[in-house]
Coordinates of C-alpha atoms in Angstrom, one line a residue:
M1 CA -75.6 51.7 -1.4
L2 CA -76.0 49.6 1.7
Q3 CA -76.4 46.4 0.1
R4 CA -73.3 47.1 -2.2
L5 CA -71.5 47.3 1.5
E6 CA -72.7 44.6 2.8
E7 CA -71.5 42.4 -0.1
E8 CA -68.0 43.5 -0.4
T9 CA -67.7 43.1 3.2
H10 CA -69.0 39.5 2.6
T11 CA -66.6 39.1 0.0
N12 CA -63.7 40.6 2.3
K13 CA -64.3 38.1 4.8
Y14 CA -64.1 35.3 2.1
I15 CA -60.9 36.7 1.0
V16 CA -60.0 36.8 4.8
T17 CA -61.1 33.6 6.1
E18 CA -60.6 31.2 3.2
K19 CA -58.8 32.4 0.3
M20 CA -56.0 34.1 2.4
P21 CA -54.6 30.9 4.1
K22 CA -54.7 28.9 1.2
E23 CA -52.7 31.5 -0.4
M24 CA -50.6 31.8 2.3
A25 CA -49.8 28.3 3.2
Q26 CA -49.2 27.9 -0.9
Q27 CA -46.9 30.9 -0.7
R28 CA -44.7 29.8 2.4
K29 CA -44.3 25.5 0.2
I30 CA -43.0 27.9 -2.9
L31 CA -40.8 28.8 0.1
L32 CA -39.7 26.3 1.1
N33 CA -39.0 24.3 -1.9
L34 CA -36.9 27.8 -2.9
Q35 CA -34.7 27.7 0.5
K36 CA -34.3 23.8 -0.3
F37 CA -33.4 24.7 -4.1
K38 CA -31.2 27.0 -2.5
R39 CA -28.9 24.1 -0.5
Y40 CA -29.0 21.8 -3.4
V41 CA -27.6 25.0 -5.9
N42 CA -24.7 25.3 -3.1
K43 CA -24.0 21.6 -2.6
L44 CA -24.0 21.3 -5.9
R45 CA -21.8 24.2 -6.2
S46 CA -19.1 22.8 -3.1
K47 CA -18.6 19.7 -5.1
S48 CA -18.1 21.0 -8.5
T49 CA -15.6 23.0 -6.8
I50 CA -14.5 19.7 -5.4
Y51 CA -14.6 17.7 -8.9
K52 CA -12.9 20.7 -10.6
K53 CA -10.0 20.5 -8.2
K54 CA -9.8 16.6 -8.0
R55 CA -10.0 16.6 -12.3
Q56 CA -7.0 19.2 -12.1
E57 CA -4.9 17.0 -9.6
I58 CA -5.4 14.2 -12.0
A59 CA -3.9 16.8 -14.9
E60 CA -0.9 17.3 -13.2
I61 CA -0.3 13.6 -11.7
R62 CA -0.6 12.7 -15.9
A63 CA 1.7 15.2 -16.7
E64 CA 4.0 14.2 -14.3
L65 CA 4.1 10.9 -15.4
G66 CA 4.7 11.5 -18.3
V67 CA 7.8 13.5 -17.5
L68 CA 8.9 10.0 -15.2
S69 CA 8.2 8.3 -17.9
R70 CA 10.7 9.7 -20.2
T71 CA 13.1 10.3 -17.1
E72 CA 12.8 6.6 -16.7
Q73 CA 13.5 5.8 -20.8
I74 CA 16.7 8.1 -21.3
L75 CA 17.8 6.0 -17.7
R76 CA 17.5 2.6 -19.2
Q77 CA 19.3 4.2 -22.4
K78 CA 22.0 5.3 -20.5
D79 CA 22.5 2.2 -18.2
E80 CA 22.5 0.3 -21.2
F81 CA 25.2 2.4 -23.1
S82 CA 27.3 2.3 -20.6
S83 CA 26.7 -1.7 -20.0
L84 CA 28.2 -1.9 -23.4
E85 CA 30.9 0.5 -22.6
V86 CA 32.1 -1.6 -19.7
W87 CA 31.7 -4.8 -22.0
S88 CA 33.8 -3.2 -24.5
E89 CA 36.5 -2.4 -22.8
L90 CA 36.6 -5.5 -21.0
V91 CA 36.3 -7.4 -24.4
S92 CA 39.8 -5.0 -25.3
V93 CA 41.7 -5.5 -22.5
G94 CA 40.8 -9.4 -22.7
G95 CA 39.6 -9.5 -19.4
C96 CA 36.9 -11.3 -20.2
G97 CA 37.0 -14.9 -21.0

């Protein structure tokens, strides 16, 4: 029984002096890597949020471009029509030529 206790004591000393420091160091490395990963995820989330906002802004600008292009087209047609009306009035009045 005494011998068994001595063996257990010897085993426990080995665990405390040899094995535990290595395991603790490994756990510290894991913890540091976990913290780095969390920082990386947070950065990625913020970049993703910024990207989504910018993409939304671009979509809004494209939609506005479509509206403005159509407005420009309508105004050009009105301008052409007005120019034709003025020209036809001048011709009918005899002011041209």
